[in-house]
Amino acid sequence: MLQHSSSCIEAPNMSSAVKEVTVKLPRSHDRPEEPWYRYLSIDVIWYVLGYTVFHPFVSWVVVLCLRAQYTPYGNPEMRIAIAWSILMSAIGIFGIISDRIAFGSPREVDLAEEVIVITGGVDGLGGLLAETYGMRSANVAVLDVKTMDQDEAEEKGVVYYQCDVSDAKQVEAAAAKIVEDLGVPTILINNAGIVHKKSILDTTAEEVEQTFRVNTLSHFHTLRTFLPHMLREGRGTIVTVSSVLGHLGAANLSAYTASKAALLALHHSLRAELAQIPEAKEIKTILVTPGQMSTQMFADVNPPSNFFGPTATPADLGKSIIKLIEKGESGEVAIPLYSHWIGFFFVLPVGIQQLIRRWSGLDTAVAVSRKLAEKN
């Protein structure tokens, strides 16, 4: 069980000077030996196709190459190349227009003028985001129940506040200190989360309540606390870290998946409410629905298929989140690839859905890991 602090610890003032951060790059012999095909996945193939066959610019380059060879416009290969280029360009333009209709114009983001609040920012995805922004001398406040000493916080370039985000009073106290130490928060990354890998019958009422308090209710506390500051500033970005399991559910993860499913509805409700507030025009929202991540929380769960369902790394997610934040855009981050297209799963006949669940091993992954743990 997690130990929750009863108060927020005052953080020291951070220097604005750029700090030298030592980086230890992984050596080749530090990495486990894996056959080459272990690194091949549908995500890698899709990524390559997206920058080649399905890229409008590359498609038109093929047309230009054919013309350079004096290929007549009437030839079949030229007609196919032009038609494909027009189709790829049309899809790209449609995507831009669709995003603009859905999310509006991007806001201007200057890290020197932003104050970033990250919950659960000691390790995992939150820790990576905090450290990345800290190395860039951004104003970063980390809220977490896990401890971080002052030297470690200064080395990472962040200001640390020991705070249980499931407690509304502690969040309010931390917010007051953040405003005093760093300024008005304008970027909120709701990342804190816990998991109990148990069946519904084995999970206690206290564990269910704790899961919802940390994974779900904490978002309400931080939104009620930090959103008014963003409205007064007339700008902001809110990142909601949910999970693809919020769509799917999974055996032996009932409390976790239910708490993450609630975040999906919360995100859409938040967007709908912000759309009705004139002062919220420049407040952007980002929904993150990752698949299984290579973090300590799910370290004992092996992905059923490394090709179709590879494990997402915090670096992959962090890169996409940071890109949207700094472009000042709203949007969604869904990694691996199946997370992005999960909506089509529910269009399939229920029998096909059940066969896919059995084939994927979705509902046995945690049970298998528990049996292995008991044997060890």
mmCIF file of C-alpha atoms in Angstrom:
data_model
loop_
_atom_site.group_PDB
_atom_site.id
_atom_site.type_symbol
_atom_site.label_atom_id
_atom_site.label_comp_id
_atom_site.label_asym_id
_atom_site.label_seq_id
_atom_site.Cartn_x
_atom_site.Cartn_y
_atom_site.Cartn_z
ATOM 1 C CA MET A 1 0.000 0.000 0.000
ATOM 2 C CA LEU A 2 1.173 3.508 -0.699
ATOM 3 C CA GLN A 3 2.008 5.743 2.232
ATOM 4 C CA HIS A 4 0.230 9.073 1.908
ATOM 5 C CA SER A 5 1.669 12.268 3.331
ATOM 6 C CA SER A 6 -0.544 14.479 5.421
ATOM 7 C CA SER A 7 0.954 17.756 4.252
ATOM 8 C CA CYS A 8 2.813 19.413 1.403
ATOM 9 C CA ILE A 9 6.488 20.195 1.912
ATOM 10 C CA GLU A 10 7.710 23.664 1.067
ATOM 11 C CA ALA A 11 10.137 23.604 -1.830
ATOM 12 C CA PRO A 12 13.204 25.822 -2.100
ATOM 13 C CA ASN A 13 13.495 28.549 -4.703
ATOM 14 C CA MET A 14 15.175 27.291 -7.862
ATOM 15 C CA SER A 15 17.858 29.157 -9.728
ATOM 16 C CA SER A 16 17.010 30.182 -13.277
ATOM 17 C CA ALA A 17 20.544 29.383 -14.451
ATOM 18 C CA VAL A 18 21.025 26.439 -16.771
ATOM 19 C CA LYS A 19 22.435 23.497 -14.828
ATOM 20 C CA GLU A 20 24.862 20.929 -16.138
ATOM 21 C CA VAL A 21 23.220 17.522 -16.180
ATOM 22 C CA THR A 22 25.350 14.433 -16.533
ATOM 23 C CA VAL A 23 23.891 11.971 -18.994
ATOM 24 C CA LYS A 24 24.953 8.337 -19.014
ATOM 25 C CA LEU A 25 24.106 6.788 -22.339
ATOM 26 C CA PRO A 26 23.337 3.065 -22.379
ATOM 27 C CA ARG A 27 26.145 0.899 -23.647
ATOM 28 C CA SER A 28 25.520 -1.929 -26.058
ATOM 29 C CA HIS A 29 26.405 -4.605 -23.498
ATOM 30 C CA ASP A 30 23.942 -3.078 -21.008
ATOM 31 C CA ARG A 31 21.054 -4.044 -23.248
ATOM 32 C CA PRO A 32 19.651 -7.589 -23.278
ATOM 33 C CA GLU A 33 20.518 -9.556 -26.381
ATOM 34 C CA GLU A 34 17.409 -9.868 -28.550
ATOM 35 C CA PRO A 35 16.990 -11.354 -32.042
ATOM 36 C CA TRP A 36 16.433 -8.754 -34.743
ATOM 37 C CA TYR A 37 12.793 -9.667 -35.274
ATOM 38 C CA ARG A 38 11.984 -8.714 -31.666
ATOM 39 C CA TYR A 39 12.445 -5.092 -32.707
ATOM 40 C CA LEU A 40 10.112 -5.434 -35.698
ATOM 41 C CA SER A 41 6.496 -4.492 -35.034
ATOM 42 C CA ILE A 42 3.464 -3.229 -36.907
ATOM 43 C CA ASP A 43 4.188 0.194 -35.390
ATOM 44 C CA VAL A 44 7.623 0.304 -37.045
ATOM 45 C CA ILE A 45 6.159 -0.755 -40.402
ATOM 46 C CA TRP A 46 3.380 1.843 -40.141
ATOM 47 C CA TYR A 47 5.890 4.546 -39.201
ATOM 48 C CA VAL A 48 8.041 3.774 -42.255
ATOM 49 C CA LEU A 49 5.017 3.693 -44.571
ATOM 50 C CA GLY A 50 3.812 7.007 -43.157
ATOM 51 C CA TYR A 51 7.007 8.712 -44.261
ATOM 52 C CA THR A 52 7.227 6.961 -47.636
ATOM 53 C CA VAL A 53 4.260 5.443 -49.459
ATOM 54 C CA PHE A 54 1.584 7.376 -47.572
ATOM 55 C CA HIS A 55 3.411 10.724 -47.443
ATOM 56 C CA PRO A 56 2.082 13.377 -49.897
ATOM 57 C CA PHE A 57 5.504 14.889 -50.543
ATOM 58 C CA VAL A 58 7.080 11.530 -51.382
ATOM 59 C CA SER A 59 4.096 10.686 -53.614
ATOM 60 C CA TRP A 60 4.629 13.834 -55.673
ATOM 61 C CA VAL A 61 8.369 13.140 -55.853
ATOM 62 C CA VAL A 62 7.517 9.867 -57.612
ATOM 63 C CA VAL A 63 5.457 11.841 -60.144
ATOM 64 C CA LEU A 64 8.365 14.226 -60.730
ATOM 65 C CA CYS A 65 10.754 11.294 -61.169
ATOM 66 C CA LEU A 66 8.476 9.798 -63.806
ATOM 67 C CA ARG A 67 8.335 13.128 -65.632
ATOM 68 C CA ALA A 68 12.119 13.360 -65.442
ATOM 69 C CA GLN A 69 12.154 10.153 -67.460
ATOM 70 C CA TYR A 70 9.791 11.785 -69.983
ATOM 71 C CA THR A 71 6.955 9.417 -69.043
ATOM 72 C CA PRO A 72 3.823 10.607 -70.891
ATOM 73 C CA TYR A 73 0.896 11.730 -68.769
ATOM 74 C CA GLY A 74 -1.286 9.189 -70.487
ATOM 75 C CA ASN A 75 0.787 6.185 -69.408
ATOM 76 C CA PRO A 76 -0.844 3.946 -66.759
ATOM 77 C CA GLU A 77 2.029 4.322 -64.269
ATOM 78 C CA MET A 78 1.853 8.111 -64.510
ATOM 79 C CA ARG A 79 -1.914 8.138 -64.055
ATOM 80 C CA ILE A 80 -1.646 5.842 -61.014
ATOM 81 C CA ALA A 81 1.130 7.965 -59.485
ATOM 82 C CA ILE A 82 -0.816 11.214 -59.969
ATOM 83 C CA ALA A 83 -4.047 9.711 -58.634
ATOM 84 C CA TRP A 84 -2.213 8.355 -55.570
ATOM 85 C CA SER A 85 -0.543 11.717 -54.946
ATOM 86 C CA ILE A 86 -3.856 13.559 -55.175
ATOM 87 C CA LEU A 87 -5.440 11.039 -52.777
ATOM 88 C CA MET A 88 -2.608 11.369 -50.208
ATOM 89 C CA SER A 89 -2.722 15.169 -50.455
ATOM 90 C CA ALA A 90 -6.505 15.194 -50.027
ATOM 91 C CA ILE A 91 -6.288 12.969 -46.947
ATOM 92 C CA GLY A 92 -3.595 15.190 -45.456
ATOM 93 C CA ILE A 93 -5.579 18.384 -46.075
ATOM 94 C CA PHE A 94 -8.731 16.756 -44.693
ATOM 95 C CA GLY A 95 -6.834 15.796 -41.528
ATOM 96 C CA ILE A 96 -5.614 19.368 -41.023
ATOM 97 C CA ILE A 97 -9.111 20.802 -41.523
ATOM 98 C CA SER A 98 -10.633 18.160 -39.238
ATOM 99 C CA ASP A 99 -8.161 18.939 -36.436
ATOM 100 C CA ARG A 100 -8.766 22.668 -36.820
ATOM 101 C CA ILE A 101 -12.544 22.170 -36.555
ATOM 102 C CA ALA A 102 -12.193 19.870 -33.554
ATOM 103 C CA PHE A 103 -9.442 21.637 -31.615
ATOM 104 C CA GLY A 104 -9.312 25.191 -32.902
ATOM 105 C CA SER A 105 -6.219 27.262 -33.595
ATOM 106 C CA PRO A 106 -3.028 26.484 -31.641
ATOM 107 C CA ARG A 107 -1.932 28.803 -28.857
ATOM 108 C CA GLU A 108 1.513 30.347 -28.543
ATOM 109 C CA VAL A 109 3.744 28.526 -26.065
ATOM 110 C CA ASP A 110 6.912 30.004 -24.597
ATOM 111 C CA LEU A 111 8.455 27.742 -21.951
ATOM 112 C CA ALA A 112 9.986 30.736 -20.206
ATOM 113 C CA GLU A 113 6.455 32.023 -19.572
ATOM 114 C CA GLU A 114 4.904 28.684 -18.594
ATOM 115 C CA VAL A 115 4.704 26.914 -15.234
ATOM 116 C CA ILE A 116 4.354 23.138 -15.612
ATOM 117 C CA VAL A 117 2.706 21.002 -12.925
ATOM 118 C CA ILE A 118 3.201 17.221 -13.183
ATOM 119 C CA THR A 119 1.470 14.783 -10.837
ATOM 120 C CA GLY A 120 3.240 11.490 -10.248
ATOM 121 C CA GLY A 121 6.405 13.072 -11.600
ATOM 122 C CA VAL A 122 9.070 11.242 -9.608
ATOM 123 C CA ASP A 123 9.463 8.276 -11.942
ATOM 124 C CA GLY A 124 7.932 6.610 -14.991
ATOM 125 C CA LEU A 125 6.361 8.770 -17.691
ATOM 126 C CA GLY A 126 5.866 11.705 -15.330
ATOM 127 C CA GLY A 127 9.489 11.525 -14.209
ATOM 128 C CA LEU A 128 10.712 11.550 -17.807
ATOM 129 C CA LEU A 129 8.562 14.586 -18.665
ATOM 130 C CA ALA A 130 9.700 16.429 -15.532
ATOM 131 C CA GLU A 131 13.366 15.715 -16.164
ATOM 132 C CA THR A 132 13.116 16.669 -19.840
ATOM 133 C CA TYR A 133 11.566 20.037 -19.084
ATOM 134 C CA GLY A 134 13.920 20.509 -16.123
ATOM 135 C CA MET A 135 16.968 20.108 -18.373
ATOM 136 C CA ARG A 136 15.509 22.842 -20.582
ATOM 137 C CA SER A 137 15.287 25.222 -17.604
ATOM 138 C CA ALA A 138 11.484 25.304 -17.639
ATOM 139 C CA ASN A 139 9.542 25.997 -14.459
ATOM 140 C CA VAL A 140 8.506 22.507 -13.344
ATOM 141 C CA ALA A 141 6.597 21.568 -10.201
ATOM 142 C CA VAL A 142 6.360 17.861 -9.348
ATOM 143 C CA LEU A 143 3.593 16.583 -7.067
ATOM 144 C CA ASP A 144 4.090 13.061 -5.752
ATOM 145 C CA VAL A 145 3.762 11.005 -2.563
ATOM 146 C CA LYS A 146 7.121 9.405 -3.299
ATOM 147 C CA THR A 147 10.101 11.149 -1.779
ATOM 148 C CA MET A 148 12.733 13.105 -3.674
ATOM 149 C CA ASP A 149 15.539 14.837 -1.821
ATOM 150 C CA GLN A 150 16.553 18.409 -2.523
ATOM 151 C CA ASP A 151 19.820 17.495 -4.267
ATOM 152 C CA GLU A 152 18.056 15.145 -6.665
ATOM 153 C CA ALA A 153 15.385 17.747 -7.431
ATOM 154 C CA GLU A 154 18.018 20.410 -8.128
ATOM 155 C CA GLU A 155 19.965 18.021 -10.347
ATOM 156 C CA LYS A 156 16.829 17.366 -12.399
ATOM 157 C CA GLY A 157 15.952 21.057 -12.502
ATOM 158 C CA VAL A 158 12.529 20.689 -10.885
ATOM 159 C CA VAL A 159 10.798 21.899 -7.735
ATOM 160 C CA TYR A 160 9.425 19.003 -5.723
ATOM 161 C CA TYR A 161 6.369 19.051 -3.468
ATOM 162 C CA GLN A 162 5.521 15.930 -1.488
ATOM 163 C CA CYS A 163 1.768 15.854 -1.894
ATOM 164 C CA ASP A 164 -1.012 13.280 -2.020
ATOM 165 C CA VAL A 165 -3.013 14.434 -5.047
ATOM 166 C CA SER A 166 -5.972 12.328 -3.936
ATOM 167 C CA ASP A 167 -6.389 14.782 -1.026
ATOM 168 C CA ALA A 168 -8.039 18.024 -2.188
ATOM 169 C CA LYS A 169 -6.656 20.076 0.723
ATOM 170 C CA GLN A 170 -3.083 18.978 0.015
ATOM 171 C CA VAL A 171 -3.482 19.887 -3.661
ATOM 172 C CA GLU A 172 -4.768 23.349 -2.710
ATOM 173 C CA ALA A 173 -1.850 23.855 -0.319
ATOM 174 C CA ALA A 174 0.633 22.749 -2.970
ATOM 175 C CA ALA A 175 -0.946 25.078 -5.539
ATOM 176 C CA ALA A 176 -0.528 28.047 -3.212
ATOM 177 C CA LYS A 177 3.181 27.245 -2.801
ATOM 178 C CA ILE A 178 3.642 26.763 -6.548
ATOM 179 C CA VAL A 179 2.161 30.189 -7.283
ATOM 180 C CA GLU A 180 4.442 31.707 -4.650
ATOM 181 C CA ASP A 181 7.603 29.874 -5.757
ATOM 182 C CA LEU A 182 7.245 29.634 -9.544
ATOM 183 C CA GLY A 183 4.243 31.645 -10.689
ATOM 184 C CA VAL A 184 0.802 30.868 -12.058
ATOM 185 C CA PRO A 185 0.514 27.262 -13.377
ATOM 186 C CA THR A 186 -0.400 27.126 -17.074
ATOM 187 C CA ILE A 187 0.383 23.508 -17.995
ATOM 188 C CA LEU A 188 -1.103 20.635 -15.981
ATOM 189 C CA ILE A 189 -0.070 17.039 -16.658
ATOM 190 C CA ASN A 190 -2.315 14.675 -14.688
ATOM 191 C CA ASN A 191 -0.186 11.537 -14.659
ATOM 192 C CA ALA A 192 -0.405 10.053 -11.139
ATOM 193 C CA GLY A 193 -1.700 6.505 -10.970
ATOM 194 C CA ILE A 194 -1.618 3.225 -9.061
ATOM 195 C CA VAL A 195 -2.727 -0.324 -9.832
ATOM 196 C CA HIS A 196 -3.782 -3.386 -7.826
ATOM 197 C CA LYS A 197 -3.448 -6.542 -9.944
ATOM 198 C CA LYS A 198 -6.223 -8.549 -8.349
ATOM 199 C CA SER A 199 -9.524 -10.081 -9.315
ATOM 200 C CA ILE A 200 -12.765 -8.355 -8.354
ATOM 201 C CA LEU A 201 -13.325 -10.849 -5.540
ATOM 202 C CA ASP A 202 -9.787 -10.456 -4.177
ATOM 203 C CA THR A 203 -9.758 -6.655 -4.283
ATOM 204 C CA THR A 204 -10.711 -5.034 -0.997
ATOM 205 C CA ALA A 205 -13.011 -2.036 -0.678
ATOM 206 C CA GLU A 206 -10.047 0.031 0.560
ATOM 207 C CA GLU A 207 -7.991 -0.853 -2.535
ATOM 208 C CA VAL A 208 -10.846 0.059 -4.887
ATOM 209 C CA GLU A 209 -11.361 3.378 -3.112
ATOM 210 C CA GLN A 210 -7.644 4.123 -3.134
ATOM 211 C CA THR A 211 -7.420 3.365 -6.862
ATOM 212 C CA PHE A 212 -10.249 5.747 -7.707
ATOM 213 C CA ARG A 213 -8.959 8.448 -5.368
ATOM 214 C CA VAL A 214 -5.504 8.453 -6.978
ATOM 215 C CA ASN A 215 -6.400 7.633 -10.588
ATOM 216 C CA THR A 216 -9.666 9.563 -10.955
ATOM 217 C CA LEU A 217 -10.596 11.890 -8.104
ATOM 218 C CA SER A 218 -7.133 13.475 -8.175
ATOM 219 C CA HIS A 219 -7.972 14.846 -11.642
ATOM 220 C CA PHE A 220 -11.034 16.591 -10.238
ATOM 221 C CA HIS A 221 -8.929 18.066 -7.410
ATOM 222 C CA THR A 222 -6.214 19.389 -9.718
ATOM 223 C CA LEU A 223 -8.712 20.724 -12.273
ATOM 224 C CA ARG A 224 -10.710 22.599 -9.641
ATOM 225 C CA THR A 225 -7.477 23.995 -8.222
ATOM 226 C CA PHE A 226 -5.423 24.900 -11.315
ATOM 227 C CA LEU A 227 -8.053 25.579 -13.996
ATOM 228 C CA PRO A 228 -9.188 28.899 -12.430
ATOM 229 C CA HIS A 229 -5.572 30.148 -12.717
ATOM 230 C CA MET A 230 -5.526 29.223 -16.421
ATOM 231 C CA LEU A 231 -8.852 30.985 -17.018
ATOM 232 C CA ARG A 232 -7.520 34.163 -15.418
ATOM 233 C CA GLU A 233 -4.362 33.914 -17.540
ATOM 234 C CA GLY A 234 -6.431 33.172 -20.648
ATOM 235 C CA ARG A 235 -4.171 30.268 -21.680
ATOM 236 C CA GLY A 236 -3.204 26.785 -20.622
ATOM 237 C CA THR A 237 -2.796 23.122 -21.496
ATOM 238 C CA ILE A 238 -4.309 20.175 -19.630
ATOM 239 C CA VAL A 239 -2.975 16.660 -20.227
ATOM 240 C CA THR A 240 -5.084 13.695 -19.094
ATOM 241 C CA VAL A 241 -3.223 10.381 -18.928
ATOM 242 C CA SER A 242 -5.746 7.561 -19.237
ATOM 243 C CA SER A 243 -5.198 4.092 -20.750
ATOM 244 C CA VAL A 244 -6.392 2.016 -23.681
ATOM 245 C CA LEU A 245 -7.646 -0.409 -21.012
ATOM 246 C CA GLY A 246 -10.217 2.233 -20.166
ATOM 247 C CA HIS A 247 -11.822 1.259 -23.474
ATOM 248 C CA LEU A 248 -11.239 -2.480 -23.275
ATOM 249 C CA GLY A 249 -11.258 -3.480 -19.628
ATOM 250 C CA ALA A 250 -9.168 -6.492 -18.567
ATOM 251 C CA ALA A 251 -9.345 -9.404 -16.171
ATOM 252 C CA ASN A 252 -7.660 -8.870 -12.794
ATOM 253 C CA LEU A 253 -7.441 -5.115 -13.405
ATOM 254 C CA SER A 254 -11.049 -4.149 -12.738
ATOM 255 C CA ALA A 255 -10.440 -1.194 -10.411
ATOM 256 C CA TYR A 256 -7.636 0.189 -12.571
ATOM 257 C CA THR A 257 -9.511 -0.084 -15.871
ATOM 258 C CA ALA A 258 -12.703 1.371 -14.380
ATOM 259 C CA SER A 259 -10.808 4.349 -12.973
ATOM 260 C CA LYS A 260 -9.141 4.959 -16.351
ATOM 261 C CA ALA A 261 -12.464 4.632 -18.194
ATOM 262 C CA ALA A 262 -13.829 7.414 -15.992
ATOM 263 C CA LEU A 263 -10.992 9.652 -17.223
ATOM 264 C CA LEU A 264 -12.120 9.213 -20.823
ATOM 265 C CA ALA A 265 -15.547 10.618 -19.953
ATOM 266 C CA LEU A 266 -13.963 13.323 -17.795
ATOM 267 C CA HIS A 267 -11.753 14.479 -20.677
ATOM 268 C CA HIS A 268 -14.655 14.782 -23.110
ATOM 269 C CA SER A 269 -16.803 16.537 -20.491
ATOM 270 C CA LEU A 270 -13.969 18.962 -19.768
ATOM 271 C CA ARG A 271 -13.622 19.789 -23.468
ATOM 272 C CA ALA A 272 -17.369 20.366 -23.741
ATOM 273 C CA GLU A 273 -17.381 22.720 -20.746
ATOM 274 C CA LEU A 274 -14.336 24.668 -21.917
ATOM 275 C CA ALA A 275 -16.011 25.177 -25.303
ATOM 276 C CA GLN A 276 -18.781 27.108 -23.503
ATOM 277 C CA ILE A 277 -16.397 29.460 -21.690
ATOM 278 C CA PRO A 278 -15.101 32.425 -23.753
ATOM 279 C CA GLU A 279 -12.031 32.798 -21.493
ATOM 280 C CA ALA A 280 -11.043 29.193 -22.241
ATOM 281 C CA LYS A 281 -10.436 29.713 -25.958
ATOM 282 C CA GLU A 282 -6.672 29.387 -25.475
ATOM 283 C CA ILE A 283 -6.855 26.423 -23.063
ATOM 284 C CA LYS A 284 -5.859 23.232 -24.853
ATOM 285 C CA THR A 285 -6.565 19.626 -23.843
ATOM 286 C CA ILE A 286 -4.590 16.477 -24.602
ATOM 287 C CA LEU A 287 -5.833 12.929 -23.996
ATOM 288 C CA VAL A 288 -3.203 10.196 -23.621
ATOM 289 C CA THR A 289 -4.357 6.578 -24.009
ATOM 290 C CA PRO A 290 -1.272 4.369 -24.033
ATOM 291 C CA GLY A 291 -1.140 0.626 -24.282
ATOM 292 C CA GLN A 292 1.105 -1.310 -21.936
ATOM 293 C CA MET A 293 4.085 0.825 -20.944
ATOM 294 C CA SER A 294 7.564 -0.356 -20.013
ATOM 295 C CA THR A 295 7.356 1.129 -16.520
ATOM 296 C CA GLN A 296 7.643 -0.435 -13.086
ATOM 297 C CA MET A 297 3.848 -0.500 -12.720
ATOM 298 C CA PHE A 298 3.497 -3.211 -15.390
ATOM 299 C CA ALA A 299 7.035 -4.593 -15.403
ATOM 300 C CA ASP A 300 5.828 -8.123 -14.582
ATOM 301 C CA VAL A 301 3.290 -8.243 -17.449
ATOM 302 C CA ASN A 302 4.603 -9.477 -20.782
ATOM 303 C CA PRO A 303 2.824 -8.281 -23.952
ATOM 304 C CA PRO A 304 1.002 -11.193 -25.654
ATOM 305 C CA SER A 305 2.287 -10.170 -29.105
ATOM 306 C CA ASN A 306 5.412 -8.102 -29.558
ATOM 307 C CA PHE A 307 4.521 -7.567 -33.234
ATOM 308 C CA PHE A 308 0.870 -6.466 -32.994
ATOM 309 C CA GLY A 309 0.961 -5.094 -29.434
ATOM 310 C CA PRO A 310 4.474 -3.888 -28.613
ATOM 311 C CA THR A 311 5.208 -2.315 -25.259
ATOM 312 C CA ALA A 312 5.156 1.485 -25.388
ATOM 313 C CA THR A 313 8.128 3.266 -23.862
ATOM 314 C CA PRO A 314 7.847 6.450 -21.779
ATOM 315 C CA ALA A 315 10.195 8.070 -24.316
ATOM 316 C CA ASP A 316 7.780 7.431 -27.199
ATOM 317 C CA LEU A 317 4.828 8.819 -25.261
ATOM 318 C CA GLY A 318 6.796 11.702 -23.800
ATOM 319 C CA LYS A 319 8.004 12.815 -27.224
ATOM 320 C CA SER A 320 4.448 12.937 -28.586
ATOM 321 C CA ILE A 321 3.069 14.721 -25.508
ATOM 322 C CA ILE A 322 5.830 17.335 -25.540
ATOM 323 C CA LYS A 323 5.319 17.914 -29.271
ATOM 324 C CA LEU A 324 1.620 18.717 -28.810
ATOM 325 C CA ILE A 325 2.215 20.857 -25.728
ATOM 326 C CA GLU A 326 4.882 22.996 -27.359
ATOM 327 C CA LYS A 327 2.950 23.380 -30.604
ATOM 328 C CA GLY A 328 0.122 24.738 -28.464
ATOM 329 C CA GLU A 329 -2.348 22.223 -29.840
ATOM 330 C CA SER A 330 -5.071 20.010 -28.451
ATOM 331 C CA GLY A 331 -5.137 16.396 -29.537
ATOM 332 C CA GLU A 332 -4.791 12.763 -28.596
ATOM 333 C CA VAL A 333 -1.719 10.595 -28.038
ATOM 334 C CA ALA A 334 -2.342 6.877 -28.565
ATOM 335 C CA ILE A 335 0.667 4.555 -28.647
ATOM 336 C CA PRO A 336 1.143 1.738 -29.784
ATOM 337 C CA LEU A 337 -0.753 1.735 -33.079
ATOM 338 C CA TYR A 338 -3.642 -0.435 -31.893
ATOM 339 C CA SER A 339 -4.428 2.164 -29.210
ATOM 340 C CA HIS A 340 -5.085 4.722 -31.946
ATOM 341 C CA TRP A 341 -7.549 2.516 -33.819
ATOM 342 C CA ILE A 342 -9.219 0.871 -30.824
ATOM 343 C CA GLY A 343 -12.569 2.474 -31.683
ATOM 344 C CA PHE A 344 -12.900 0.200 -34.729
ATOM 345 C CA PHE A 345 -12.704 -2.836 -32.444
ATOM 346 C CA PHE A 346 -16.174 -2.114 -31.107
ATOM 347 C CA VAL A 347 -17.618 -1.911 -34.623
ATOM 348 C CA LEU A 348 -16.865 -5.597 -35.124
ATOM 349 C CA PRO A 349 -19.453 -8.288 -34.340
ATOM 350 C CA VAL A 350 -19.312 -9.298 -30.671
ATOM 351 C CA GLY A 351 -18.230 -12.825 -31.607
ATOM 352 C CA ILE A 352 -15.222 -11.479 -33.511
ATOM 353 C CA GLN A 353 -14.416 -9.197 -30.586
ATOM 354 C CA GLN A 354 -14.364 -12.182 -28.240
ATOM 355 C CA LEU A 355 -12.109 -14.176 -30.565
ATOM 356 C CA ILE A 356 -9.674 -11.250 -30.767
ATOM 357 C CA ARG A 357 -9.611 -10.927 -26.968
ATOM 358 C CA ARG A 358 -8.797 -14.633 -26.629
ATOM 359 C CA TRP A 359 -6.153 -14.511 -29.347
ATOM 360 C CA SER A 360 -4.513 -11.380 -27.937
ATOM 361 C CA GLY A 361 -4.170 -12.792 -24.418
ATOM 362 C CA LEU A 362 -5.560 -9.549 -22.999
ATOM 363 C CA ASP A 363 -7.449 -11.250 -20.182
ATOM 364 C CA THR A 364 -4.761 -13.767 -19.223
ATOM 365 C CA ALA A 365 -1.617 -11.617 -19.171
ATOM 366 C CA VAL A 366 -1.996 -10.505 -15.551
ATOM 367 C CA ALA A 367 -3.169 -13.920 -14.347
ATOM 368 C CA VAL A 368 -0.108 -15.567 -15.922
ATOM 369 C CA SER A 369 2.224 -13.041 -14.320
ATOM 370 C CA ARG A 370 0.639 -13.670 -10.901
ATOM 371 C CA LYS A 371 1.138 -17.444 -11.236
ATOM 372 C CA LEU A 372 4.775 -16.941 -12.210
ATOM 373 C CA ALA A 373 5.270 -14.626 -9.242
ATOM 374 C CA GLU A 374 3.746 -17.205 -6.874
ATOM 375 C CA LYS A 375 6.081 -19.903 -8.228
ATOM 376 C CA ASN A 376 9.103 -17.681 -7.738
#
